[in-house]
Amino acid sequence: MEDLARRLGLKTDPVIFFSSAIFMVVFALILVIFPEGIGDAFAAAREWIVTNLGWFFILGVNVWLGFLIWVSVSRYGHIRLGGRDARPEYSSISWFTMLFAGGIGTVLMFWGVAEPMSHFATPPLPGIEPHSEEAAKDAISIALYHLGLHTWTIFTLPGLAFAYFIYRYKLPVRVSSVFYPLLKEGIHGPIGKTIDVVAILGTLFGVAVSLGLGSSQVAAGLDELMGTGDGPFVQIVIIAILTAVAVTSIVAGLDSGVKFLSNLNIGMAVVLMAFVLIAGSTLFLLRGIVETAGLYLSNLPRLAFWNDMLSTVRADDEWGWQGSWTVFYWAWTVTWSPFMGLFVARISFGRTIREFVMGVLLAPSIFTLVWFGIFGWQAMEFDGIGAAAREAMGDQAGALSQAVADSIPLAMFAFLENFPFTTFLQGFAVIIVAIFFATSSDSASLVVDMLCTGEAEAGPVQQRLFWGIAEGTIAILLIVLAGQAGLTALQQVITVVGLPVFCLVFMMIPSLIMGLLAEDIDYITVGQRPLPSDLHSEENATSTYDKPHGTAGGAEPSPAE
């Protein structure tokens, strides 16, 4: 394998690279040839997981959030990720736009109207009347619960673990490095390589599914604008174009390509949001943003621990709504956590633990709150909130909720029909969605490349191109050869894969605690970085991550301030 890698001009761990590539091809072929069989098997497994282990997912994310809050406000929050003199490579604005665009920017465009409207028309909490004021308040609260602090908790925990062990201990840029205190030198062996291969495959297929599903939204928008249709051929052309944009960004690299696309994308999204605020019911929305913050904070404890346990005593005798929404969403999101965690860690060099946690948790969550406070409330007002408003609206009442029920991908475009300059706005929205998906693709490709090289620096161009093209190719193969059944099957697969990935992320907490407890710190300053002997026996100590830098005993002054 090493000889083949050398001939191809690759700079990578050949075992990780070729194993990932082979498994990717084999699994894609199996999925294409037997989409229904794979889908049925994994659908049954998913059903069992969300029904019997849903409580574990819900409890787990809350535990992660509690741990992150504790570590950020503790004395360990002073620790700087990269060294005492390290400073952030990117400004706070660029840092925020890159992590947001690589994370859930696509999700907000897809669900910014669709999720509040779904819960508004079909309230998940028992005893709530559809389209009522109570339904509207719960709809906003639940949408924020799904896409606010808890989603970013799933990204922040692995991101912190990667940044801590990679920058603080000088370990390779790989998922396996996080488990050094637990596996010791095993991170360089079969177990460590297996962890890295699983992370790569999860990232590739997760992004491929997102490209496949995202192309449906872009296709729906183009069909609304120009009547192009939204069939497989249109989606394939869209994926090919998005992949070409992503590949161009990949070649440009993190500083030029990804940073430029991220800043452009967030800027366009903010312009669209500002237009909706000004052209819509401005006073109502300004009040809504403020009230949304209160609704979120007051309802979060209840929603965060809600398991719908009493569904078993109701007539349906099923676990209920939670299994197909929250648990499904957590399982899906956690498959992205290795990719997002490493990406966030890569762009967060030089920040303290406190700055990292608070920034990654709060900044996107606040933006998400404002986004739903504008798009969600305006959509529900267009649809009619309360019996009196709906009666006054006549036939127009319920038109938007019906459009969302008919086609989730069309939700944003149906919403924009209520504003002037409809055609321009819909075209503008299509461009935003397209760039968001391209940004996610190029970010994922750069992270996969890091996982293979074990270094933060970009690998050879052909190596980065391979992963970018692979993501688009998988999405196209699924649409062409397997159709909707293939995409559905892969969604089931990723949800099932979410369980072991969820367990891996859980194990990052004890690993981080072991590393932090080895720090020689007090409440004011941070002392020396721990020696290898602090985490494993002296005879097993190697210089893989801790080399002398001019201080006695191989230790260096603390990277923290």
GROMACS .gro file of C-alpha atoms in nm, residues 145-408:
model
  264
  145TYR     CA    1  -3.450   2.286   2.070
  146HIS     CA    2  -3.360   2.079   1.766
  147LEU     CA    3  -3.131   2.333   1.599
  148GLY     CA    4  -2.998   2.542   1.886
  149LEU     CA    5  -2.772   2.455   2.178
  150HIS     CA    6  -2.824   2.080   2.160
  151THR     CA    7  -2.723   2.047   1.795
  152TRP     CA    8  -2.411   2.255   1.857
  153THR     CA    9  -2.337   2.048   2.168
  154ILE     CA   10  -2.304   1.745   1.940
  155PHE     CA   11  -2.043   1.937   1.738
  156THR     CA   12  -1.870   2.118   2.027
  157LEU     CA   13  -1.778   1.817   2.243
  158PRO     CA   14  -1.578   1.631   1.976
  159GLY     CA   15  -1.442   1.963   1.851
  160LEU     CA   16  -1.303   2.044   2.195
  161ALA     CA   17  -1.161   1.694   2.237
  162PHE     CA   18  -0.987   1.709   1.898
  163ALA     CA   19  -0.849   2.057   1.956
  164TYR     CA   20  -0.725   1.972   2.305
  165PHE     CA   21  -0.538   1.652   2.218
  166ILE     CA   22  -0.417   1.760   1.875
  167TYR     CA   23  -0.286   2.104   1.976
  168ARG     CA   24  -0.205   2.044   2.339
  169TYR     CA   25  -0.042   1.701   2.303
  170LYS     CA   26   0.086   1.732   1.945
  171LEU     CA   27  -0.105   1.422   1.833
  172PRO     CA   28  -0.202   1.346   1.471
  173VAL     CA   29  -0.512   1.515   1.330
  174ARG     CA   30  -0.732   1.207   1.362
  175VAL     CA   31  -1.037   1.096   1.558
  176SER     CA   32  -0.835   0.822   1.724
  177SER     CA   33  -0.608   1.081   1.887
  178VAL     CA   34  -0.893   1.180   2.119
  179PHE     CA   35  -0.874   0.841   2.289
  180TYR     CA   36  -0.504   0.854   2.374
  181PRO     CA   37  -0.557   0.845   2.752
  182LEU     CA   38  -0.771   0.533   2.707
  183LEU     CA   39  -0.593   0.350   2.423
  184LYS     CA   40  -0.241   0.485   2.480
  185GLU     CA   41  -0.023   0.378   2.185
  186GLY     CA   42  -0.316   0.177   2.050
  187ILE     CA   43  -0.428   0.488   1.860
  188HIS     CA   44  -0.152   0.408   1.611
  189GLY     CA   45  -0.260   0.043   1.578
  190PRO     CA   46  -0.558  -0.146   1.431
  191ILE     CA   47  -0.812  -0.009   1.681
  192GLY     CA   48  -0.712   0.351   1.614
  193LYS     CA   49  -0.712   0.304   1.238
  194THR     CA   50  -1.054   0.139   1.254
  195ILE     CA   51  -1.193   0.439   1.441
  196ASP     CA   52  -1.052   0.670   1.173
  197VAL     CA   53  -1.191   0.463   0.885
  198VAL     CA   54  -1.539   0.458   1.043
  199ALA     CA   55  -1.522   0.837   1.088
  200ILE     CA   56  -1.425   0.885   0.723
  201LEU     CA   57  -1.702   0.660   0.593
  202GLY     CA   58  -1.962   0.826   0.815
  203THR     CA   59  -1.856   1.167   0.688
  204LEU     CA   60  -1.856   1.064   0.322
  205PHE     CA   61  -2.195   0.900   0.324
  206GLY     CA   62  -2.344   1.166   0.550
  207VAL     CA   63  -2.240   1.441   0.311
  208ALA     CA   64  -2.350   1.232   0.010
  209VAL     CA   65  -2.699   1.198   0.156
  210SER     CA   66  -2.710   1.570   0.229
  211LEU     CA   67  -2.608   1.647  -0.128
  212GLY     CA   68  -2.877   1.412  -0.255
  213LEU     CA   69  -3.147   1.561  -0.037
  214GLY     CA   70  -3.019   1.917  -0.085
  215SER     CA   71  -3.035   1.879  -0.459
  216SER     CA   72  -3.409   1.814  -0.419
  217GLN     CA   73  -3.454   2.157  -0.259
  218VAL     CA   74  -3.251   2.334  -0.527
  219ALA     CA   75  -3.439   2.140  -0.796
  220ALA     CA   76  -3.772   2.236  -0.638
  221GLY     CA   77  -3.667   2.600  -0.638
  222LEU     CA   78  -3.555   2.594  -1.001
  223ASP     CA   79  -3.876   2.418  -1.103
  224GLU     CA   80  -4.075   2.689  -0.924
  225LEU     CA   81  -3.875   2.957  -1.106
  226MET     CA   82  -3.832   2.815  -1.454
  227GLY     CA   83  -4.036   2.496  -1.476
  228THR     CA   84  -3.726   2.282  -1.518
  229GLY     CA   85  -3.875   1.985  -1.335
  230ASP     CA   86  -3.729   1.824  -1.028
  231GLY     CA   87  -3.656   1.472  -1.152
  232PRO     CA   88  -3.334   1.269  -1.130
  233PHE     CA   89  -3.168   1.435  -1.432
  234VAL     CA   90  -3.209   1.784  -1.288
  235GLN     CA   91  -3.080   1.669  -0.949
  236ILE     CA   92  -2.776   1.506  -1.111
  237VAL     CA   93  -2.688   1.827  -1.294
  238ILE     CA   94  -2.724   2.022  -0.969
  239ILE     CA   95  -2.500   1.780  -0.778
  240ALA     CA   96  -2.241   1.795  -1.056
  241ILE     CA   97  -2.237   2.176  -1.044
  242LEU     CA   98  -2.221   2.184  -0.663
  243THR     CA   99  -1.938   1.932  -0.669
  244ALA     CA  100  -1.749   2.142  -0.923
  245VAL     CA  101  -1.783   2.448  -0.699
  246ALA     CA  102  -1.673   2.246  -0.396
  247VAL     CA  103  -1.374   2.103  -0.584
  248THR     CA  104  -1.267   2.452  -0.688
  249SER     CA  105  -1.284   2.561  -0.325
  250ILE     CA  106  -1.093   2.249  -0.217
  251VAL     CA  107  -0.809   2.329  -0.455
  252ALA     CA  108  -0.798   2.686  -0.324
  253GLY     CA  109  -0.768   2.552   0.032
  254LEU     CA  110  -0.912   2.646   0.370
  255ASP     CA  111  -0.789   3.005   0.386
  256SER     CA  112  -0.898   3.107   0.038
  257GLY     CA  113  -1.173   2.874  -0.082
  258VAL     CA  114  -1.372   2.769   0.225
  259LYS     CA  115  -1.330   3.105   0.400
  260PHE     CA  116  -1.446   3.298   0.093
  261LEU     CA  117  -1.751   3.078   0.032
  262SER     CA  118  -1.845   3.083   0.400
  263ASN     CA  119  -1.828   3.462   0.430
  264LEU     CA  120  -2.020   3.506   0.104
  265ASN     CA  121  -2.286   3.256   0.208
  266ILE     CA  122  -2.353   3.398   0.553
  267GLY     CA  123  -2.362   3.749   0.407
  268MET     CA  124  -2.628   3.646   0.155
  269ALA     CA  125  -2.830   3.464   0.424
  270VAL     CA  126  -2.822   3.774   0.646
  271VAL     CA  127  -2.941   3.989   0.353
  272LEU     CA  128  -3.234   3.753   0.293
  273MET     CA  129  -3.321   3.752   0.664
  274ALA     CA  130  -3.304   4.133   0.682
  275PHE     CA  131  -3.532   4.163   0.378
  276VAL     CA  132  -3.793   3.933   0.536
  277LEU     CA  133  -3.776   4.140   0.856
  278ILE     CA  134  -3.821   4.473   0.674
  279ALA     CA  135  -4.070   4.363   0.408
  280GLY     CA  136  -4.269   4.147   0.647
  281SER     CA  137  -4.454   4.236   0.968
  282THR     CA  138  -4.156   4.420   1.115
  283LEU     CA  139  -4.297   4.517   1.454
  284PHE     CA  140  -4.453   4.174   1.501
  285LEU     CA  141  -4.122   4.005   1.416
  286LEU     CA  142  -3.912   4.229   1.641
  287ARG     CA  143  -4.144   4.143   1.927
  288GLY     CA  144  -4.125   3.781   1.816
  289ILE     CA  145  -3.745   3.767   1.834
  290VAL     CA  146  -3.750   3.892   2.194
  291GLU     CA  147  -4.034   3.660   2.292
  292THR     CA  148  -3.869   3.368   2.116
  293ALA     CA  149  -3.568   3.401   2.346
  294GLY     CA  150  -3.794   3.380   2.647
  295LEU     CA  151  -3.990   3.086   2.506
  296TYR     CA  152  -3.670   2.898   2.432
  297LEU     CA  153  -3.519   2.954   2.776
  298SER     CA  154  -3.840   2.872   2.961
  299ASN     CA  155  -3.931   2.562   2.757
  300LEU     CA  156  -3.581   2.422   2.711
  301PRO     CA  157  -3.563   2.223   3.040
  302ARG     CA  158  -3.898   2.060   2.968
  303LEU     CA  159  -3.821   1.978   2.605
  304ALA     CA  160  -3.461   1.870   2.668
  305PHE     CA  161  -3.574   1.589   2.900
  306TRP     CA  162  -3.907   1.510   2.737
  307ASN     CA  163  -3.927   1.142   2.640
  308ASP     CA  164  -4.299   1.118   2.559
  309MET     CA  165  -4.318   0.836   2.815
  310LEU     CA  166  -4.694   0.872   2.859
  311SER     CA  167  -4.756   0.785   2.495
  312THR     CA  168  -4.779   0.422   2.609
  313VAL     CA  169  -5.092   0.498   2.813
  314ARG     CA  170  -5.266   0.673   2.525
  315ALA     CA  171  -5.477   0.500   2.264
  316ASP     CA  172  -5.196   0.459   2.009
  317ASP     CA  173  -4.980   0.260   2.253
  318GLU     CA  174  -4.668   0.364   2.064
  319TRP     CA  175  -4.361   0.555   2.172
  320GLY     CA  176  -4.484   0.851   1.974
  321TRP     CA  177  -4.350   1.156   1.797
  322GLN     CA  178  -4.013   1.167   1.974
  323GLY     CA  179  -3.878   0.856   1.801
  324SER     CA  180  -3.922   0.989   1.449
  325TRP     CA  181  -3.807   1.344   1.525
  326THR     CA  182  -3.566   1.415   1.810
  327VAL     CA  183  -3.395   1.076   1.837
  328PHE     CA  184  -3.373   1.041   1.461
  329TYR     CA  185  -3.227   1.390   1.441
  330TRP     CA  186  -2.967   1.331   1.717
  331ALA     CA  187  -2.859   1.002   1.559
  332TRP     CA  188  -2.823   1.167   1.220
  333THR     CA  189  -2.641   1.472   1.354
  334VAL     CA  190  -2.389   1.270   1.554
  335THR     CA  191  -2.268   1.099   1.235
  336TRP     CA  192  -2.150   1.446   1.130
  337SER     CA  193  -1.971   1.510   1.460
  338PRO     CA  194  -1.628   1.369   1.356
  339PHE     CA  195  -1.632   1.588   1.045
  340MET     CA  196  -1.763   1.900   1.217
  341GLY     CA  197  -1.553   1.841   1.528
  342LEU     CA  198  -1.228   1.821   1.335
  343PHE     CA  199  -1.326   2.111   1.111
  344VAL     CA  200  -1.409   2.333   1.409
  345ALA     CA  201  -1.089   2.224   1.584
  346ARG     CA  202  -0.885   2.307   1.273
  347ILE     CA  203  -1.018   2.664   1.255
  348SER     CA  204  -0.999   2.721   1.634
  349PHE     CA  205  -0.624   2.711   1.693
  350GLY     CA  206  -0.515   2.963   1.954
  351ARG     CA  207  -0.847   2.999   2.136
  352THR     CA  208  -0.895   2.913   2.502
  353ILE     CA  209  -1.125   2.630   2.609
  354ARG     CA  210  -1.371   2.885   2.750
  355GLU     CA  211  -1.367   3.091   2.432
  356PHE     CA  212  -1.401   2.779   2.218
  357VAL     CA  213  -1.696   2.631   2.407
  358MET     CA  214  -1.887   2.954   2.454
  359GLY     CA  215  -1.823   3.067   2.097
  360VAL     CA  216  -1.917   2.742   1.925
  361LEU     CA  217  -2.222   2.690   2.146
  362LEU     CA  218  -2.363   3.038   2.173
  363ALA     CA  219  -2.285   3.227   1.850
  364PRO     CA  220  -2.462   2.987   1.609
  365SER     CA  221  -2.743   2.927   1.859
  366ILE     CA  222  -2.814   3.302   1.885
  367PHE     CA  223  -2.814   3.333   1.506
  368THR     CA  224  -3.050   3.034   1.486
  369LEU     CA  225  -3.282   3.197   1.741
  370VAL     CA  226  -3.302   3.516   1.536
  371TRP     CA  227  -3.352   3.314   1.215
  372PHE     CA  228  -3.650   3.121   1.354
  373GLY     CA  229  -3.777   3.436   1.524
  374ILE     CA  230  -3.809   3.592   1.179
  375PHE     CA  231  -3.882   3.310   0.934
  376GLY     CA  232  -4.083   3.089   1.170
  377TRP     CA  233  -4.312   3.357   1.311
  378GLN     CA  234  -4.363   3.525   0.972
  379ALA     CA  235  -4.455   3.190   0.814
  380MET     CA  236  -4.708   3.114   1.087
  381GLU     CA  237  -4.858   3.463   1.059
  382PHE     CA  238  -4.900   3.413   0.684
  383ASP     CA  239  -5.078   3.085   0.761
  384GLY     CA  240  -5.299   3.232   1.035
  385ILE     CA  241  -5.240   3.208   1.410
  386GLY     CA  242  -5.552   3.147   1.614
  387ALA     CA  243  -5.916   3.092   1.521
  388ALA     CA  244  -6.000   3.463   1.484
  389ALA     CA  245  -5.710   3.536   1.248
  390ARG     CA  246  -5.783   3.228   1.037
  391GLU     CA  247  -6.150   3.319   1.007
  392ALA     CA  248  -6.060   3.671   0.894
  393MET     CA  249  -5.819   3.533   0.632
  394GLY     CA  250  -6.079   3.311   0.472
  395ASP     CA  251  -5.946   3.078   0.202
  396GLN     CA  252  -5.590   3.203   0.250
  397ALA     CA  253  -5.572   3.048   0.596
  398GLY     CA  254  -5.372   2.728   0.596
  399ALA     CA  255  -5.234   2.772   0.243
  400LEU     CA  256  -4.870   2.776   0.353
  401SER     CA  257  -4.902   2.484   0.596
  402GLN     CA  258  -5.066   2.282   0.319
  403ALA     CA  259  -4.782   2.369   0.080
  404VAL     CA  260  -4.528   2.254   0.342
  405ALA     CA  261  -4.722   1.931   0.398
  406ASP     CA  262  -4.723   1.868   0.022
  407SER     CA  263  -4.349   1.932  -0.027
  408ILE     CA  264  -4.090   2.003   0.241
   0.00000   0.00000   0.00000
